[in-house]
mmCIF file of C-alpha atoms in Angstrom:
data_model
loop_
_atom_site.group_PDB
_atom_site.id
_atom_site.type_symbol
_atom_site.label_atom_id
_atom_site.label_comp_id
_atom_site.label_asym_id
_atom_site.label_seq_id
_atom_site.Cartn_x
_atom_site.Cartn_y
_atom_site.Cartn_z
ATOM 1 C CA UNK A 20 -27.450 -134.900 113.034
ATOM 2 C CA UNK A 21 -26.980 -135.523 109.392
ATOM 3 C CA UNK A 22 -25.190 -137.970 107.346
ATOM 4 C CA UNK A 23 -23.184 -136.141 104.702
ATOM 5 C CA UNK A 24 -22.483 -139.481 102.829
ATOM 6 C CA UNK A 25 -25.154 -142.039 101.716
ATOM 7 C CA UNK A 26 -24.577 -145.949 102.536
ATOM 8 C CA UNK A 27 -26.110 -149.127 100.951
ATOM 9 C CA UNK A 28 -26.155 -151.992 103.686
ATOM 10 C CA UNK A 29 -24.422 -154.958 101.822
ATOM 11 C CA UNK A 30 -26.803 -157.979 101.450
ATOM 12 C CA UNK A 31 -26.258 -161.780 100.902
ATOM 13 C CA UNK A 32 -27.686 -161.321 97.749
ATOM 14 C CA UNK A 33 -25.516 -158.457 96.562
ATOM 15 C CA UNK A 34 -22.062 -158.714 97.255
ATOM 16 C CA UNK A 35 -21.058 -162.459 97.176
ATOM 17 C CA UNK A 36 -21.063 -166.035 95.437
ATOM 18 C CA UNK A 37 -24.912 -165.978 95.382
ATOM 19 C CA UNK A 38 -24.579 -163.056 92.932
ATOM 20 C CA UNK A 39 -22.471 -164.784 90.291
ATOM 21 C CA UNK A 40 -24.414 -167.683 89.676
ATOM 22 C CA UNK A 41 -28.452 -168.391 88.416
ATOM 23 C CA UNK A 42 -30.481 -170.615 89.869
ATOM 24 C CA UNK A 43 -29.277 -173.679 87.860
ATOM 25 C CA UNK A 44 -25.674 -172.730 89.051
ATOM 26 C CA UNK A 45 -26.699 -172.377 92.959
ATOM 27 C CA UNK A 46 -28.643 -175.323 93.014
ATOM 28 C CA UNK A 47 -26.319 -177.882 91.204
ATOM 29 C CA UNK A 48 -23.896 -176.276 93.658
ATOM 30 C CA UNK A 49 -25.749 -177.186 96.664
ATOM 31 C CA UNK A 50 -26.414 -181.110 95.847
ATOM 32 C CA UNK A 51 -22.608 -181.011 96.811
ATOM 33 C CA UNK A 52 -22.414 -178.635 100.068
ATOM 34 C CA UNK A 53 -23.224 -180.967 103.430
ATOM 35 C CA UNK A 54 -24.799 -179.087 106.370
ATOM 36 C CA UNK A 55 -23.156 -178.643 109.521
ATOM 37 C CA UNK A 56 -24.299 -177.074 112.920
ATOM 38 C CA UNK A 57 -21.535 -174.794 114.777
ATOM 39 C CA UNK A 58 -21.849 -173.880 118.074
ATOM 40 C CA UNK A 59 -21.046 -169.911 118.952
ATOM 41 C CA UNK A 60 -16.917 -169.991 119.832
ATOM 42 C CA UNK A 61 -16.533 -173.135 117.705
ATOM 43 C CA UNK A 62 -13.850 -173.657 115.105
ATOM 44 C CA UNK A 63 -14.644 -174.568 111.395
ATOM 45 C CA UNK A 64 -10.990 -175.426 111.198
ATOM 46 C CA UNK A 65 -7.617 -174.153 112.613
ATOM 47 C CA UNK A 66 -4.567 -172.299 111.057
ATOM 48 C CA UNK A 67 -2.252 -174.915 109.227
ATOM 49 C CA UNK A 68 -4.697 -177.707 108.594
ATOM 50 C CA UNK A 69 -5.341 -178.951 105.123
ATOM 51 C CA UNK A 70 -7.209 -176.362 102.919
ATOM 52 C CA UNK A 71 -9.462 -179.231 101.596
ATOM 53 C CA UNK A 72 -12.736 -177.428 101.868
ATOM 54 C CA UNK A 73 -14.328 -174.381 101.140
ATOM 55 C CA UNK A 74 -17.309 -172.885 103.808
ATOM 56 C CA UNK A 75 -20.683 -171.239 102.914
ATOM 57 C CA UNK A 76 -22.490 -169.663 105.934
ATOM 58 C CA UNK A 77 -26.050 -170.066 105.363
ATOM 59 C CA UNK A 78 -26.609 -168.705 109.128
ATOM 60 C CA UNK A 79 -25.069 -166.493 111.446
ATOM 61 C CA UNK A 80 -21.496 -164.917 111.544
ATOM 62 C CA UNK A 81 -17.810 -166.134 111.328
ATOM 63 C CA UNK A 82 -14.503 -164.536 112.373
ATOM 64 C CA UNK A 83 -12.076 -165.470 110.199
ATOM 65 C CA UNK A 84 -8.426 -164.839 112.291
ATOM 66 C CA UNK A 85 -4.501 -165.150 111.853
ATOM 67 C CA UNK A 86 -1.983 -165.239 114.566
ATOM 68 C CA UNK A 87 1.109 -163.629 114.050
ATOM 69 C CA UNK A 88 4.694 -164.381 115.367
ATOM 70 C CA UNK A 89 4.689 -162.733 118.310
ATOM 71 C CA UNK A 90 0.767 -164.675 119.368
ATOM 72 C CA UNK A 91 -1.711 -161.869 118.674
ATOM 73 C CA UNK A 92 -4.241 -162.055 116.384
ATOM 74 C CA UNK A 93 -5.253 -160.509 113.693
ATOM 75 C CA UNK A 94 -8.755 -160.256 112.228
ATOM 76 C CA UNK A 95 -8.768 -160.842 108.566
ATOM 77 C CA UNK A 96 -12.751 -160.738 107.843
ATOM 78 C CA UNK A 97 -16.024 -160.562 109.810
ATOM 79 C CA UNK A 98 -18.421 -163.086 106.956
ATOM 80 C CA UNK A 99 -22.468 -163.289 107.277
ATOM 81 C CA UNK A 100 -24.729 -165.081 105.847
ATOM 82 C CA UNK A 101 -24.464 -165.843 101.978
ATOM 83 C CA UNK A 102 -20.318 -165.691 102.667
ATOM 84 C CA UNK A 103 -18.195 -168.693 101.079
ATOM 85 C CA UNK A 104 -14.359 -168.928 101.463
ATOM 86 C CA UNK A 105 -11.637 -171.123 101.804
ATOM 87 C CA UNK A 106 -8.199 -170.905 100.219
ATOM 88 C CA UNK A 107 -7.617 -173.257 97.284
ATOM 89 C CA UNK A 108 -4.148 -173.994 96.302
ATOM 90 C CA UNK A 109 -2.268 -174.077 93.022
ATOM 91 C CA UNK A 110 -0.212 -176.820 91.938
ATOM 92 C CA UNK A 111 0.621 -178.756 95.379
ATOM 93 C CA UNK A 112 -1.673 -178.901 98.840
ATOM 94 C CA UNK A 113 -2.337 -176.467 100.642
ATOM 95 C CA UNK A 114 -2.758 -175.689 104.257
ATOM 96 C CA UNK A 115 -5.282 -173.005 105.883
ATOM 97 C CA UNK A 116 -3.105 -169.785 106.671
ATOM 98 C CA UNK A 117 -6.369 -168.625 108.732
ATOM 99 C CA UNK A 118 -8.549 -170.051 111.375
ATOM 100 C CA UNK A 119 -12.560 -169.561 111.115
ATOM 101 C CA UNK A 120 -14.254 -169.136 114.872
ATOM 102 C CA UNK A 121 -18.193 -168.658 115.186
ATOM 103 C CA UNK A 122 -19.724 -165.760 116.667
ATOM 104 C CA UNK A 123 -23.022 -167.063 117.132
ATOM 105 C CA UNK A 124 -24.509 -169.909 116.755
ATOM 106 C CA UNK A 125 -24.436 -170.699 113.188
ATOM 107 C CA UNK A 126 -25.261 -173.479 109.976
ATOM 108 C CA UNK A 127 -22.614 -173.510 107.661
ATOM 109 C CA UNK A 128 -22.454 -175.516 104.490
ATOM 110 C CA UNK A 129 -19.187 -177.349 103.521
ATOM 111 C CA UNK A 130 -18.067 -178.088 100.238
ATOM 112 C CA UNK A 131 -14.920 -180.217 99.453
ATOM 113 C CA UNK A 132 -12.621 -179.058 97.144
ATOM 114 C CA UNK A 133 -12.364 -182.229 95.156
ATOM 115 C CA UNK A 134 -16.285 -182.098 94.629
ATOM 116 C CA UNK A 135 -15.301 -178.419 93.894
ATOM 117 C CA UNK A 136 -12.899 -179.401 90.973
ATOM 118 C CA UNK A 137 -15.279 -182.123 89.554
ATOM 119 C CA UNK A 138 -18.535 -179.669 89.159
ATOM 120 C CA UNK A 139 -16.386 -177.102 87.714
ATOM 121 C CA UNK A 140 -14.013 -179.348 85.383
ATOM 122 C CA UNK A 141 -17.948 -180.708 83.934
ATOM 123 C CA UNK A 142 -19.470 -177.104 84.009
ATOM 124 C CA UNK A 143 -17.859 -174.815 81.900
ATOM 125 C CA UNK A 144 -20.452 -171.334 82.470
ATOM 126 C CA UNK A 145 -20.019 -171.936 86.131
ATOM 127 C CA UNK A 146 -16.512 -172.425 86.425
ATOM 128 C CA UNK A 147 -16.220 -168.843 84.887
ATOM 129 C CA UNK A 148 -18.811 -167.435 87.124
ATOM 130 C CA UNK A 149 -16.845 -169.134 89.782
ATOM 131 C CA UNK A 150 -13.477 -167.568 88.316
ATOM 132 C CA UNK A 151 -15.110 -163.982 88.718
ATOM 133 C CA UNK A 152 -16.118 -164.433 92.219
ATOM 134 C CA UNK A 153 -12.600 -165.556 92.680
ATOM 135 C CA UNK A 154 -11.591 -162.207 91.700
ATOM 136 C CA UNK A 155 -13.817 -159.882 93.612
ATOM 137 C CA UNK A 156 -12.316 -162.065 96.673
ATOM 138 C CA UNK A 157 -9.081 -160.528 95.778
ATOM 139 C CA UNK A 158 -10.014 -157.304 94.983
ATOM 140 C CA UNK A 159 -11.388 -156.921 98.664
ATOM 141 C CA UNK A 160 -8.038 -158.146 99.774
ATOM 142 C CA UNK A 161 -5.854 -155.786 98.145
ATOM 143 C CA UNK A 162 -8.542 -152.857 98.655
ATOM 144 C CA UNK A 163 -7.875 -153.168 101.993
ATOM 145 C CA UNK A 164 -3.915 -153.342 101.599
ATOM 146 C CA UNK A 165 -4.332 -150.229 99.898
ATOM 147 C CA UNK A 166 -5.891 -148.591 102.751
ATOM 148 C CA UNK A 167 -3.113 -149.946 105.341
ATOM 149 C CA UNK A 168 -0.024 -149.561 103.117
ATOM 150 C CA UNK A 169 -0.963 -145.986 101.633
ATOM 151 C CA UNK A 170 -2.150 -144.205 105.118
ATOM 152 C CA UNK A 171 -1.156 -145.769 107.968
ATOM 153 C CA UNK A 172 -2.631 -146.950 111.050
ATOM 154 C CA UNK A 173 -4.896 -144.229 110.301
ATOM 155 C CA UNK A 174 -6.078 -144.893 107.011
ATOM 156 C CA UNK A 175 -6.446 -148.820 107.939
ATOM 157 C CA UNK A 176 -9.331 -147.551 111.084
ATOM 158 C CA UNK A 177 -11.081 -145.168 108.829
ATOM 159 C CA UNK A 178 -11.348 -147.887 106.057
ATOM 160 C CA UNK A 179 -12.743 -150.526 109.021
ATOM 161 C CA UNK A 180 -15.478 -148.069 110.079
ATOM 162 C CA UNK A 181 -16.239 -147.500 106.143
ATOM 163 C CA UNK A 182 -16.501 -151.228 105.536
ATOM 164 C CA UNK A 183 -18.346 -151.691 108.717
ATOM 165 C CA UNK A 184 -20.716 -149.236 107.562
ATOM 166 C CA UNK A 185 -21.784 -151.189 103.826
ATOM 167 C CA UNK A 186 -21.811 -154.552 105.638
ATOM 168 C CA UNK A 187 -23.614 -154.254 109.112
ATOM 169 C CA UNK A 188 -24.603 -150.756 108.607
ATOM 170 C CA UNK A 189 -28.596 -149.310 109.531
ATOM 171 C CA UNK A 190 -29.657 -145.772 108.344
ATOM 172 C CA UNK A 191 -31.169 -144.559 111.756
ATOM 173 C CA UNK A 192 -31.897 -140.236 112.469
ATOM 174 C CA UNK A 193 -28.396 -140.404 114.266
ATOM 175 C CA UNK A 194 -26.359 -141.526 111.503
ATOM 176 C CA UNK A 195 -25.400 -145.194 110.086
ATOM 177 C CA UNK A 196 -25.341 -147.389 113.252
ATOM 178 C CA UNK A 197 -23.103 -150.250 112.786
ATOM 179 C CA UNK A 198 -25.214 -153.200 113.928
ATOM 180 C CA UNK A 199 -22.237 -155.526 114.627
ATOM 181 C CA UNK A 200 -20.698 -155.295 118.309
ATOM 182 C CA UNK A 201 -17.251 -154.346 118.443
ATOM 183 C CA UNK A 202 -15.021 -153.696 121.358
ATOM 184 C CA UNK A 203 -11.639 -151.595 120.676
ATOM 185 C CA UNK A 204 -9.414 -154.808 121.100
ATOM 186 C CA UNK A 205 -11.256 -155.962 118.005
ATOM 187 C CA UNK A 206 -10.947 -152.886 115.838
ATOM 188 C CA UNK A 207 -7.271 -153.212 116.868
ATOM 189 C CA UNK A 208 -6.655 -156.637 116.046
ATOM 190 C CA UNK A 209 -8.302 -155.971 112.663
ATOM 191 C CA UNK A 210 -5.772 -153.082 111.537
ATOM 192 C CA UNK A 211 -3.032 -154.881 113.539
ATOM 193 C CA UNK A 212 -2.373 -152.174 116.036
ATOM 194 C CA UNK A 213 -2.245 -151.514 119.607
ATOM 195 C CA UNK A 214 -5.315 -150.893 121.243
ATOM 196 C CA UNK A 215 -4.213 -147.458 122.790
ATOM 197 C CA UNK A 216 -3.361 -146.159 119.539
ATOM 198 C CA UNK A 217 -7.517 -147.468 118.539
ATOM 199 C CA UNK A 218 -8.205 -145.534 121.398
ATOM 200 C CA UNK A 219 -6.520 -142.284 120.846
ATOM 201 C CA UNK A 220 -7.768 -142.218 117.220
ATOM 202 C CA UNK A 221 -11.481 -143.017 118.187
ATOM 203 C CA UNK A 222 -11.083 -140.355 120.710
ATOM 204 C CA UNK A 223 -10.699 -138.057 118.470
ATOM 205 C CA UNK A 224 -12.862 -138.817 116.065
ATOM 206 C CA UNK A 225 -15.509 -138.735 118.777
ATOM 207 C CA UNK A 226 -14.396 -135.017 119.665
ATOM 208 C CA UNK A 227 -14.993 -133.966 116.048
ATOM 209 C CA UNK A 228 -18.049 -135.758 115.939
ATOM 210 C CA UNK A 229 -17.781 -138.035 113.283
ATOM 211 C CA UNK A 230 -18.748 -141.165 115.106
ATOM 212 C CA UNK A 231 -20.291 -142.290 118.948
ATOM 213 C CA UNK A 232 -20.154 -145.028 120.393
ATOM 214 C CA UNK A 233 -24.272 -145.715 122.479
ATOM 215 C CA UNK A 234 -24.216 -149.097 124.293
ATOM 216 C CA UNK A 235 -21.078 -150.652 122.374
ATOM 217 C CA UNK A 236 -22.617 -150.025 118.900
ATOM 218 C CA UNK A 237 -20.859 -147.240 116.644
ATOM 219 C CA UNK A 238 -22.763 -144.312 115.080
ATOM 220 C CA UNK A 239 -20.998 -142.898 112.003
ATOM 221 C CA UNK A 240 -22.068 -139.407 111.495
ATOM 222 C CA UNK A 241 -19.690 -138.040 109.260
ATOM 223 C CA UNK A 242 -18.984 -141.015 106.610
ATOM 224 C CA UNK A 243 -17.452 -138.413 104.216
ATOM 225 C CA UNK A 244 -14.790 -137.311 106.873
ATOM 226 C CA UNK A 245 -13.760 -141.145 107.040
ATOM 227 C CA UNK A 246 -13.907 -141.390 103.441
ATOM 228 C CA UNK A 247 -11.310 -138.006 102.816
ATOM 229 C CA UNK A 248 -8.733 -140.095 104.603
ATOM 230 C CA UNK A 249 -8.043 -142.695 102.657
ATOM 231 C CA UNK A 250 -9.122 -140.784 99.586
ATOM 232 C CA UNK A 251 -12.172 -143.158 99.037
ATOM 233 C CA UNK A 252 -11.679 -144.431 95.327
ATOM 234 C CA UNK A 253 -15.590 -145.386 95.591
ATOM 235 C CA UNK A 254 -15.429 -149.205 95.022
ATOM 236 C CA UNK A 255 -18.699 -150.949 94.828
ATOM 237 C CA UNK A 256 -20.283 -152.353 97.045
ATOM 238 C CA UNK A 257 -18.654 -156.017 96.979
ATOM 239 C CA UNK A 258 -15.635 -154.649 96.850
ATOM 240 C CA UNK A 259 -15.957 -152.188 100.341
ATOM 241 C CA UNK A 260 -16.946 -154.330 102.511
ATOM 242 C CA UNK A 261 -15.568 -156.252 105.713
#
């Protein structure tokens, strides 16, 4: 079965903080980052503790997750290796408004933010390259806003198996196989909905042959259908992504 839309997979080295900066930047920013070991199903903090530090995954894969009102949660991003985020607040202190879980067992670097302030306060070419990044964090955010607000349920399940696609996507003879294990619960607590309605929509999908599901992984066959949906405004690569 064909693909009848290309993918790039997104790398580390494409689509995140490692991107913006040389090797002078990287490295100065390391001497400040201190290593720590998380266990898979650990926290790297909880929802409403002080946003004091940003996190760079320089192994394995975090979950970062809100809970709503009525105690569901809601999956904000899936991050991999050569990720950093963090919220960093404006004029008074902030608190986290996420939490961050490990999926596997993982090494993640943490940076404080007042070592944060000090390197770019002394550093003027980073603290721009640091601004941009800054932007393309927001730019994912409101992509995928865009998706939800403008089409629905819908829209917001075709745009997850899109993003999916550019960030644990594999070109295989089937179609794009999306590498990272999902069960239906989690593609509904990503687009906030109830898992029967994942179902239903899935479902059909399947009966029109845009996607299968071998073993728990998805197969995307049809990436333009998914793509038609939400009327695909072809953002790059940093941008489309989970």
């Amino acid at each position: 079965m064909s693909v009848n839309c290309a993918v790039t997979q997104v790398t580390s080295e494409t689509n995140q903080i490692r991107r913006f900066l040389n090797d002078r930047q990287f490295e100065k920013l390391e001497t400040i980052m201190t290593q720590v070991h998380y266990k898979e199903g650990s926290r790297l903090f909880w929802e409403d503790e002080p946003a004091d530090k940003l996190f760079y995954i320089a192994k394995g894969h975090v979950k970062v997750t809100k809970m709503t009102d009525e105690g569901r949660e809601m999956i904000l991003y899936f991050l991999q290796e050569g990720d950093m985020f963090g919220e960093i607040g404006g004029l008074s202190e902030v608190n986290f408004s996420f939490s961050g879980e490990a999926l596997v067992d993982s090494v993640v670097e943490v940076i404080t933010l007042t070592d944060l302030e000090q390197m770019i306060s002394g550093d003027g070419e980073f603290a721009v390259q640091f601004i941009k990044w800054m932007g393309v964090l927001q730019r994912t955010t409101e992509s995928k806003f865009r998706d939800l607000l403008l089409f629905g349920k819908t829209g917001a399940l075709a745009s997850t198996l899109i993003r999916l696609c550019n960030s644990y996507g594999k070109m295989t003879e089937e179609g794009i196989e999306i590498e990272l294990k999902l069960t239906n619960t989690d593609l509904a607590n990503i687009i906030g909905t109830a898992r029967e309605s994942v179902n239903r929509l899935l479902k059909e999908y399947k009966d029109k042959g845009v996607m299968t599901i071998d073993h728990g992984k998805i197969i995307v066959h049809d990436l333009a259908y998914l793509r038609e949906i939400v009327h695909c405004p072809n953002c790059p690569d940093e941008i489309c992504r989970m």
